[in-house]
Coordinates of C-alpha atoms and ligand atoms in Angstrom, one line a residue:
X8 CA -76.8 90.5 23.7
X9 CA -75.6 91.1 27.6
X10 CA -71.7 91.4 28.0
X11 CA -72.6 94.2 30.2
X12 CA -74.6 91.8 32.3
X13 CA -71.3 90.7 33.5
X14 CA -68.6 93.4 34.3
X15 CA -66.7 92.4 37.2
X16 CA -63.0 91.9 38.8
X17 CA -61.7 90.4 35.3
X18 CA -62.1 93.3 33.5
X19 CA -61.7 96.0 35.9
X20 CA -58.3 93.9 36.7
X21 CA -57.3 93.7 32.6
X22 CA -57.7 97.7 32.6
X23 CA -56.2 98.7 35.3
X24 CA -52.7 96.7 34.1
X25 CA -53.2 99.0 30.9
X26 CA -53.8 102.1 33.3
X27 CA -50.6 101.0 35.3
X28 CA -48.5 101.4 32.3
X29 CA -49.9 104.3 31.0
X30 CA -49.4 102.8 27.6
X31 CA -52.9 103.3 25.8
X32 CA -51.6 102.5 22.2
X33 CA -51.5 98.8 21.0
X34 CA -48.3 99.1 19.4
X35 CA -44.4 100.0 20.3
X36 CA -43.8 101.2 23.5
X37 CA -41.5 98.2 24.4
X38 CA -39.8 99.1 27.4
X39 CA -42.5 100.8 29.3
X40 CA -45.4 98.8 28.8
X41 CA -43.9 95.6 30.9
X42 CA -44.9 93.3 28.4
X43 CA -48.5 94.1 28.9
X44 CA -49.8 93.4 25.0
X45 CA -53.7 93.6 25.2
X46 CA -55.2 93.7 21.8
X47 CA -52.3 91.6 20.1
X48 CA -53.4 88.9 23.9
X49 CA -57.0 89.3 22.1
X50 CA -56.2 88.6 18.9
X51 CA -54.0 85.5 19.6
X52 CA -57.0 84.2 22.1
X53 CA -60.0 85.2 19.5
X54 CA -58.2 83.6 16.3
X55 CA -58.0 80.0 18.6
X56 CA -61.7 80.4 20.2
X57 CA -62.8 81.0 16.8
X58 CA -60.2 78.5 15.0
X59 CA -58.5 81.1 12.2
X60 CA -55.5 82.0 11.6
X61 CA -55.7 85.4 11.4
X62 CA -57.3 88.3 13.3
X63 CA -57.0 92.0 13.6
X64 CA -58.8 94.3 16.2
X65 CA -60.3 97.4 15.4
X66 CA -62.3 100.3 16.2
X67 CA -65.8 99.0 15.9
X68 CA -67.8 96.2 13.5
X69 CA -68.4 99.0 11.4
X70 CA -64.6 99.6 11.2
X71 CA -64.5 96.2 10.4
X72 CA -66.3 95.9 7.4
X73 CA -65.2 98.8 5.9
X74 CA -61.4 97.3 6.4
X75 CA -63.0 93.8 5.1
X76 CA -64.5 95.6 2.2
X77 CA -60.8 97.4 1.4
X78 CA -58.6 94.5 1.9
X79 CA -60.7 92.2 -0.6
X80 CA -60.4 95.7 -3.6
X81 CA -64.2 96.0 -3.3
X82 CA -64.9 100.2 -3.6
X83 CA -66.2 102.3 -6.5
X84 CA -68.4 101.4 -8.6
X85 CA -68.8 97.8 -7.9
X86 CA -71.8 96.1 -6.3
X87 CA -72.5 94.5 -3.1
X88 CA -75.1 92.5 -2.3
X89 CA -76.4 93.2 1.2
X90 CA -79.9 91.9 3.0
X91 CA -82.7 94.7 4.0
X92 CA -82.6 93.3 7.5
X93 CA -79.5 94.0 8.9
X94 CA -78.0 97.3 11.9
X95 CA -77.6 100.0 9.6
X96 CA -73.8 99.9 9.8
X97 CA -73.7 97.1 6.9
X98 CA -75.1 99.3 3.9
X99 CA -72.8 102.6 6.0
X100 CA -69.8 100.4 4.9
X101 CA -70.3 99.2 1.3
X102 CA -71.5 102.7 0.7
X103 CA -68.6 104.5 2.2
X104 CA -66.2 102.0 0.4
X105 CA -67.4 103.7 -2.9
X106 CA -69.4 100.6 -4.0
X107 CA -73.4 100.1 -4.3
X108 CA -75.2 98.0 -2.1
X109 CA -78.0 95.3 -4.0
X110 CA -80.4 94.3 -2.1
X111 CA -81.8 90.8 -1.8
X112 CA -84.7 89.3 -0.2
X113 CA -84.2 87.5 3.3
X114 CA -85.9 84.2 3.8
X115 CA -87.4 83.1 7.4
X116 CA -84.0 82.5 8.7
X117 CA -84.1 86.2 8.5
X118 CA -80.9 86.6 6.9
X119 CA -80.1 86.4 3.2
X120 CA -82.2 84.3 0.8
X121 CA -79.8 81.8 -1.2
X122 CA -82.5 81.7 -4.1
X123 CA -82.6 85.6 -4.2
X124 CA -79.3 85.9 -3.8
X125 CA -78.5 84.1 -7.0
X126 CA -81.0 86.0 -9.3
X127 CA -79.4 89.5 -7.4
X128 CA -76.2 88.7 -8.9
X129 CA -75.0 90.8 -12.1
X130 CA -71.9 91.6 -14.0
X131 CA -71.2 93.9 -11.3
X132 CA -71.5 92.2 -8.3
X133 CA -68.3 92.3 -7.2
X134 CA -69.3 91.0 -3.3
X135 CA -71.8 89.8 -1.1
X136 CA -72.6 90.6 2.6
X137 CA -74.8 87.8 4.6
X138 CA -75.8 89.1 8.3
X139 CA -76.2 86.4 11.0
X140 CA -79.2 88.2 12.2
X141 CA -80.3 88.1 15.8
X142 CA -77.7 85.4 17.4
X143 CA -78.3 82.7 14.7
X144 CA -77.4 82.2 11.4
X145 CA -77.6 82.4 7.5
X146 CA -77.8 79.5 4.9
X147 CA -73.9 79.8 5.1
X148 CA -73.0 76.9 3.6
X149 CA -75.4 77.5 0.5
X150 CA -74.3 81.1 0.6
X151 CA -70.7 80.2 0.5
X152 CA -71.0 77.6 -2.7
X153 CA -72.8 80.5 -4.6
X154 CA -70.1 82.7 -4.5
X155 CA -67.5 79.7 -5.2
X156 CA -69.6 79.2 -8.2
X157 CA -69.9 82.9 -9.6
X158 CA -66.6 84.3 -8.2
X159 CA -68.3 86.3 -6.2
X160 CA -66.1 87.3 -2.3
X161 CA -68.2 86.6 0.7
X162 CA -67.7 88.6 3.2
X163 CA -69.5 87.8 6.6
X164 CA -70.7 90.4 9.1
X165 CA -71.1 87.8 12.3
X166 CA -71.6 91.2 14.7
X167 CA -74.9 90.2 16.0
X168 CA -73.6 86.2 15.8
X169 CA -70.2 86.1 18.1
X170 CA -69.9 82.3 19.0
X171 CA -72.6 81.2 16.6
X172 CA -71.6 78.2 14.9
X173 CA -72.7 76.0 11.5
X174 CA -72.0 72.8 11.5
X175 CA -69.3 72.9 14.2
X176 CA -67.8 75.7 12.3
X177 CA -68.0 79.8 13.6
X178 CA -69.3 81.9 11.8
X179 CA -67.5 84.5 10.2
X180 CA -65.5 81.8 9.1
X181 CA -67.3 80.2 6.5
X182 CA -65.7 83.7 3.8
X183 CA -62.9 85.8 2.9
X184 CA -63.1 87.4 6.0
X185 CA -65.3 87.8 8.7
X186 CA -66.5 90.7 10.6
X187 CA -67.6 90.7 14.4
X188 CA -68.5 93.9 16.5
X189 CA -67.8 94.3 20.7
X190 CA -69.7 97.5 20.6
X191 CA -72.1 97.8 23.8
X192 CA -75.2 95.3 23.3
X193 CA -73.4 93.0 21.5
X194 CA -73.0 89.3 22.8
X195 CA -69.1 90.3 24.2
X196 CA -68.5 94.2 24.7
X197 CA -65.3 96.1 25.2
X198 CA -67.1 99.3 24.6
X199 CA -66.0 100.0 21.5
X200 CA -64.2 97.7 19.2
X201 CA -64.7 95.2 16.3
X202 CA -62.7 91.9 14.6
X203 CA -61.9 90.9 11.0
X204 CA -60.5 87.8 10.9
X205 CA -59.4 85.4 7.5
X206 CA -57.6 82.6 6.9
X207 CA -55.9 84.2 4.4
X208 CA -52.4 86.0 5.1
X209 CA -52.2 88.4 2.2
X210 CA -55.7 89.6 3.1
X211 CA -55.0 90.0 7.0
X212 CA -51.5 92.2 6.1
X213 CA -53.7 94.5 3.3
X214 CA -56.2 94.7 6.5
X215 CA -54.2 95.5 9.7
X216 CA -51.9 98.1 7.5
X217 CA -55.1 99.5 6.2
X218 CA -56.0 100.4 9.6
X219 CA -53.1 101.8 10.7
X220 CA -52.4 104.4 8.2
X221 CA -51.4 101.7 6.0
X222 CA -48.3 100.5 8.5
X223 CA -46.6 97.4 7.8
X224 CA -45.4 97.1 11.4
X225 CA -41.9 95.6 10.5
X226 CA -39.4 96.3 12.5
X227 CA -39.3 97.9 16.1
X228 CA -38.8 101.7 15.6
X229 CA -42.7 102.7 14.3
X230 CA -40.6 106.2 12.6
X231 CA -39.2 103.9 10.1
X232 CA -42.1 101.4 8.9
X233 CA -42.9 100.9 5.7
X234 CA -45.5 102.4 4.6
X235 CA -46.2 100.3 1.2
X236 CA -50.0 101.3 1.0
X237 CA -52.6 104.2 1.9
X238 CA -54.9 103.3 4.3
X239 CA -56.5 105.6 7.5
X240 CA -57.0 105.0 11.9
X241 CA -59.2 102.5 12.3
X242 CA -57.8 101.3 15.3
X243 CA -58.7 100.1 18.5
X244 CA -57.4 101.5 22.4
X245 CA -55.7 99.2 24.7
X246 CA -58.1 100.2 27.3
X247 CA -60.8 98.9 24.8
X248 CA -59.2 95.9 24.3
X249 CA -58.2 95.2 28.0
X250 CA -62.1 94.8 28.8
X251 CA -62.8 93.1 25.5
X252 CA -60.2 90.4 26.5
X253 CA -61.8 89.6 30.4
X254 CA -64.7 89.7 28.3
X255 CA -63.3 86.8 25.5
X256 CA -62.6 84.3 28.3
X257 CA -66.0 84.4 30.1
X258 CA -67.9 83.4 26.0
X259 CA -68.3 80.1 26.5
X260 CA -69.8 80.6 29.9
X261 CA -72.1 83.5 28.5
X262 CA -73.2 81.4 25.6
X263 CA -74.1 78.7 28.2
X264 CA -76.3 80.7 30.1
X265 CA -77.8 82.4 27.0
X266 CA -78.7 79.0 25.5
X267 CA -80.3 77.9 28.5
X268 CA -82.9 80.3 29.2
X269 CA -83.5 80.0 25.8
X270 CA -84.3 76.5 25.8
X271 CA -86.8 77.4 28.9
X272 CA -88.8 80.0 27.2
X273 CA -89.0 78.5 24.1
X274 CA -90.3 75.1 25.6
X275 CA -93.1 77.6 28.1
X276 CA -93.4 79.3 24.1
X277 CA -94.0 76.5 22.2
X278 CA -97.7 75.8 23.7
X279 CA -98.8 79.8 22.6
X280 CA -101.1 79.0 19.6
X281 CA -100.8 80.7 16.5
X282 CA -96.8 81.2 16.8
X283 CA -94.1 79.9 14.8
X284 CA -90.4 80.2 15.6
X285 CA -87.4 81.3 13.1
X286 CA -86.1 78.9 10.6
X287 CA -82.8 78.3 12.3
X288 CA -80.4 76.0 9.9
X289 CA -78.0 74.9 12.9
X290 CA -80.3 74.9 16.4
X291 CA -76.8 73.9 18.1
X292 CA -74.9 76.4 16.6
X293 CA -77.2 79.2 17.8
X294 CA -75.7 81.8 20.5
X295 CA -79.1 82.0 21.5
X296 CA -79.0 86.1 21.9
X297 CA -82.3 85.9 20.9
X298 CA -85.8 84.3 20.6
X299 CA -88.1 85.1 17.3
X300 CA -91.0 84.0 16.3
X301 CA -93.6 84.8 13.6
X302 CA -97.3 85.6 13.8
X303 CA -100.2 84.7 11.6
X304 CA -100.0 88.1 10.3
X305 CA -99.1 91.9 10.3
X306 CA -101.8 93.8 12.4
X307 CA -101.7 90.7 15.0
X308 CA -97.8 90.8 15.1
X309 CA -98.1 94.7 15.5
X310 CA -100.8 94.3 18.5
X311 CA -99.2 91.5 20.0
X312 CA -95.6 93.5 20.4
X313 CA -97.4 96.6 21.8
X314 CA -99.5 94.2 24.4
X315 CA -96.1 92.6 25.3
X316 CA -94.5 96.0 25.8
X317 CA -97.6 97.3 28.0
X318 CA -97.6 93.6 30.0
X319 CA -94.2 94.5 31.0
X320 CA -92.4 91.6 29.0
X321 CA -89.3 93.7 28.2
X322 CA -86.7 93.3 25.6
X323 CA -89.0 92.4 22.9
X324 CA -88.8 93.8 19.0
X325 CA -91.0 94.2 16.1
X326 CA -88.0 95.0 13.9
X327 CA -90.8 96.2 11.1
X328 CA -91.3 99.3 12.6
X329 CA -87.8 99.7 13.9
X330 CA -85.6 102.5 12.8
X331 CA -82.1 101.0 12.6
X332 CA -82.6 97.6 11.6
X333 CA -85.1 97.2 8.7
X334 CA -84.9 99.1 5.2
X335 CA -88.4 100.2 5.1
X336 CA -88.0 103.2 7.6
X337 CA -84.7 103.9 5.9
X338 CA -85.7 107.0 4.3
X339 CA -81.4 108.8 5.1
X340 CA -80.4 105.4 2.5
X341 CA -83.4 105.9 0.4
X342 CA -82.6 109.4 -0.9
X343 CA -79.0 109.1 0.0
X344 CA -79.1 111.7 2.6
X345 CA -75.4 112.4 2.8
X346 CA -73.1 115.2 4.6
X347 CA -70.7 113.3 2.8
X348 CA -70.2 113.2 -1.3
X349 CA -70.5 109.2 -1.9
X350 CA -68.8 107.7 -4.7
X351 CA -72.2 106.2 -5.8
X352 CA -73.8 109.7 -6.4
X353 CA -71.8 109.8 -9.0
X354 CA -72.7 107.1 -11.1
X355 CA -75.1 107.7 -13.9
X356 CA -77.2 104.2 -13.7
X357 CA -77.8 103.3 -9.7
X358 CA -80.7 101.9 -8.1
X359 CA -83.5 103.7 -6.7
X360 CA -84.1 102.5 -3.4
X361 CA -87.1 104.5 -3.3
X362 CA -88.8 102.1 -6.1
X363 CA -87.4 99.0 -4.3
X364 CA -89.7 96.4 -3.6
X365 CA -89.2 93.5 -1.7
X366 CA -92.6 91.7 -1.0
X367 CA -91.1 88.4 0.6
X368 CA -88.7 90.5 3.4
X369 CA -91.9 92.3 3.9
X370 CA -94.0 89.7 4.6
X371 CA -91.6 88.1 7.2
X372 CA -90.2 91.2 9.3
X373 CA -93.9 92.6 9.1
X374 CA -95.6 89.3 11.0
X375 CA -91.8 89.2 13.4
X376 CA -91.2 89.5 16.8
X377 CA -88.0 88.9 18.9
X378 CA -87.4 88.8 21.9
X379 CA -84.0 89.1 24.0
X380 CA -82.1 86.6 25.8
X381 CA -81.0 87.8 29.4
X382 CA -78.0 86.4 31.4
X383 CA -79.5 87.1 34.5
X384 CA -82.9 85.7 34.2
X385 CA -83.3 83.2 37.2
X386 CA -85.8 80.9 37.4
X387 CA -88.7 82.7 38.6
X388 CA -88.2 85.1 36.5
X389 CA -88.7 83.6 33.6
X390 CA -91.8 81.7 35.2
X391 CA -93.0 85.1 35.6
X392 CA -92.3 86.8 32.5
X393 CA -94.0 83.4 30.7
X394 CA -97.2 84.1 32.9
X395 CA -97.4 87.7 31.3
X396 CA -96.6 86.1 27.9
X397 CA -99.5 84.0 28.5
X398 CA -102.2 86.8 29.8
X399 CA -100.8 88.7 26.2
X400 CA -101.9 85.5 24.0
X401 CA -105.0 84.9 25.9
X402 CA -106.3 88.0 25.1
X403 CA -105.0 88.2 21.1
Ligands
LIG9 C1 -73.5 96.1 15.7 C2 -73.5 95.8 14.3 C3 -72.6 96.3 13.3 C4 -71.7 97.4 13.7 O1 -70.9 97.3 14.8 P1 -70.4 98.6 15.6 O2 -69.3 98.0 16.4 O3 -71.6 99.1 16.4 O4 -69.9 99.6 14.6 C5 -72.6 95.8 12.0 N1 -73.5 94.9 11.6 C6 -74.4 94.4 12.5 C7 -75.3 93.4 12.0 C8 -74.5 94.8 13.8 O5 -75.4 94.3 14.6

């Protein structure tokens, strides 16, 4: 996930147009911002890279899908179906929407189970929440038909998967909407900021005005918008957007690089004994952020990550023991550690996620390692970090 790799002149130039201008906010300011429109540029260029119509900036991924979440009615009470394997931020947003999230098992795509997914599914299920884990991508297409079956709105969170497609197709695209996240490590950065984007018009006005206080952004004085509903800030900064835009135009070449040095090491990889890769539906589609692969089992998964680690092959995770990524070491979501009152601690019947069980997610993230894709890797560098790889499997 390296956006950072690749800071240079095209972003320092985007942000120093903003800085010239003095205009920090993304809307109004006609006359003194000389035409300099960053996050609306953004949006325009995101909704044609990714092929929607619509598209509206925001704060973070996080911001995202809680705007996602809001748009499509989804709060109090109802249920969301989410996967145990996911950045923490997915569960942060059903749960401050009001609603509850289900959990469902993944399968060794390492995103949602279809098969689980469907026997998850009750009265109350009003949504459901697939993660393109790790660069790669769910059982969309399978995913998708469920809910067109059950009436169920899919909502994507594509923040580890910008670029990823299925079939041709991005993801993020494939629901209602579609959530994508430019925070730091994430495949484009702009330091802080996020995307929803639909193809869906009634969905995308409920979403931007939601963000903004609940704006409808008609007219050109902002003092006298409408404000038809109640929303709250989730918006993002010009500056933020002025880097996420120099970032936008270099994706293609990032996802180039990315998916070559991914071919490399997977090809050195695929001679290691005793490995098997993820379970990736769409190998073309990949955005190749990452590279992970499965061990015979837990205590040689477990040994094999800290013998990487001590080899010095960096950037590699076993997500099992990892403490924002994987349910099990969620003890803040199982006891609903809150500062805040959630809507779900109200409810009379709700799941305890301390009893939860879920023996086939175990069994994958427990035998899983991945490993991250650099930008900068050169040559010799991967022929090196493969030589350490290899010196770790000899002595497993
Ligand atoms: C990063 C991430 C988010 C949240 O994005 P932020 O911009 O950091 O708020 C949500 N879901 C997943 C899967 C992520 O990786």
């Amino acid at each position: 996930m390296p956006g950072y790799e690749i800071f240079g002149d095209a972003e320092r130039k985007e942000v120093e147009e903003v800085l010239e201008t003095g205009v920090l906010f993304r809307y109004g300011f006609d006359q003194l911002r000389k035409g300099r429109w960053k996050t609306k540029t953004f949006e325009e260029e995101l909704g044609r890279r990714i092929g929607v119509h619509y598209c509206h900036l925001c704060a973070s991924g996080t911001a995202a899908l809680t705007i996602a979440l809001a748009a499509c009615g989804i709060g109090a009470g109802d249920e969301v179906i989410v996967p145990p394997f996911t950045f923490v931020a997915t569960l942060e947003s059903v749960l401050l929407s009001g609603a509850v999230p289900v959990f469902s098992e993944i399968n060794e795509t390492l995103c949602l189970d279809p098969e689980s997914l469907k026997s998850a599914i009750s009265p109350r299920t009003k949504g459901v929440i697939p993660v393109h884990m790790c660069g790669s991508m769910a059982q969309i297409e399978d995913i998708r038909k469920i809910c067109e079956e059950t009436g169920v709105i899919l909502i994507e969170d594509a923040c580890q998967s910008f670029g990823a497609t299925f079939n041709g197709k991005a993801l993020g695209s494939f629901g209602k909407m579609g959530c994508y996240s430019f925070d730091p490590v994430k495949t484009i950065t702009c330091g802080e900021g996020g995307a929803v984007i639909t193809n869906d018009r009634n969905l995308y006005l409920l979403a931007e005005g939601y963000a903004d206080h609940g704006h409808n952004h008609q007219g050109n004085d902002r003092g006298l918008e409408g404000h038809p509903i109640l929303g709250t800030n989730f918006r993002i900064s010009e500056l933020n957007a002025a880097v996420g835009l120099a970032q936008l135009r270099k994706l293609d070449s990032i996802l180039e690089r990315q998916r070559r040095n991914k071919a490399i090491i997977k090809d050195m990889m695929s001679g290691v004994p005793d490995i098997s890769f993820r379970k990736i539906p769409d190998e073309k589609g990949d955005s190749a952020t990452f590279l992970s692969f499965y061990l015979p089992d837990e205590p040689t998964a477990r040994k094999t990550a800290s013998e990487l680690a001590a080899a010095g092959v960096d950037g590699c995770t076993y997500w099992y023991d990892n403490n924002w990524h994987y349910l099990r070491q969620w003890e803040h979501i199982k006891q609903l550690q809150s500062p805040a009152k959630l809507p779900m601690m109200l409810l009379q019947e709700r799941p305890d996620y301390k009893k939860l069980h879920l023996p086939q997610s175990d069994a994958i993230m427990s035998r899983t390692i991945s490993m991250q894709i650099k930008l900068s890797w050169s040559r010799q560098d991967l022929d090196q970090r493969m030589e350490k790889i290899n010196k770790v499997f000899k002595q497993c």
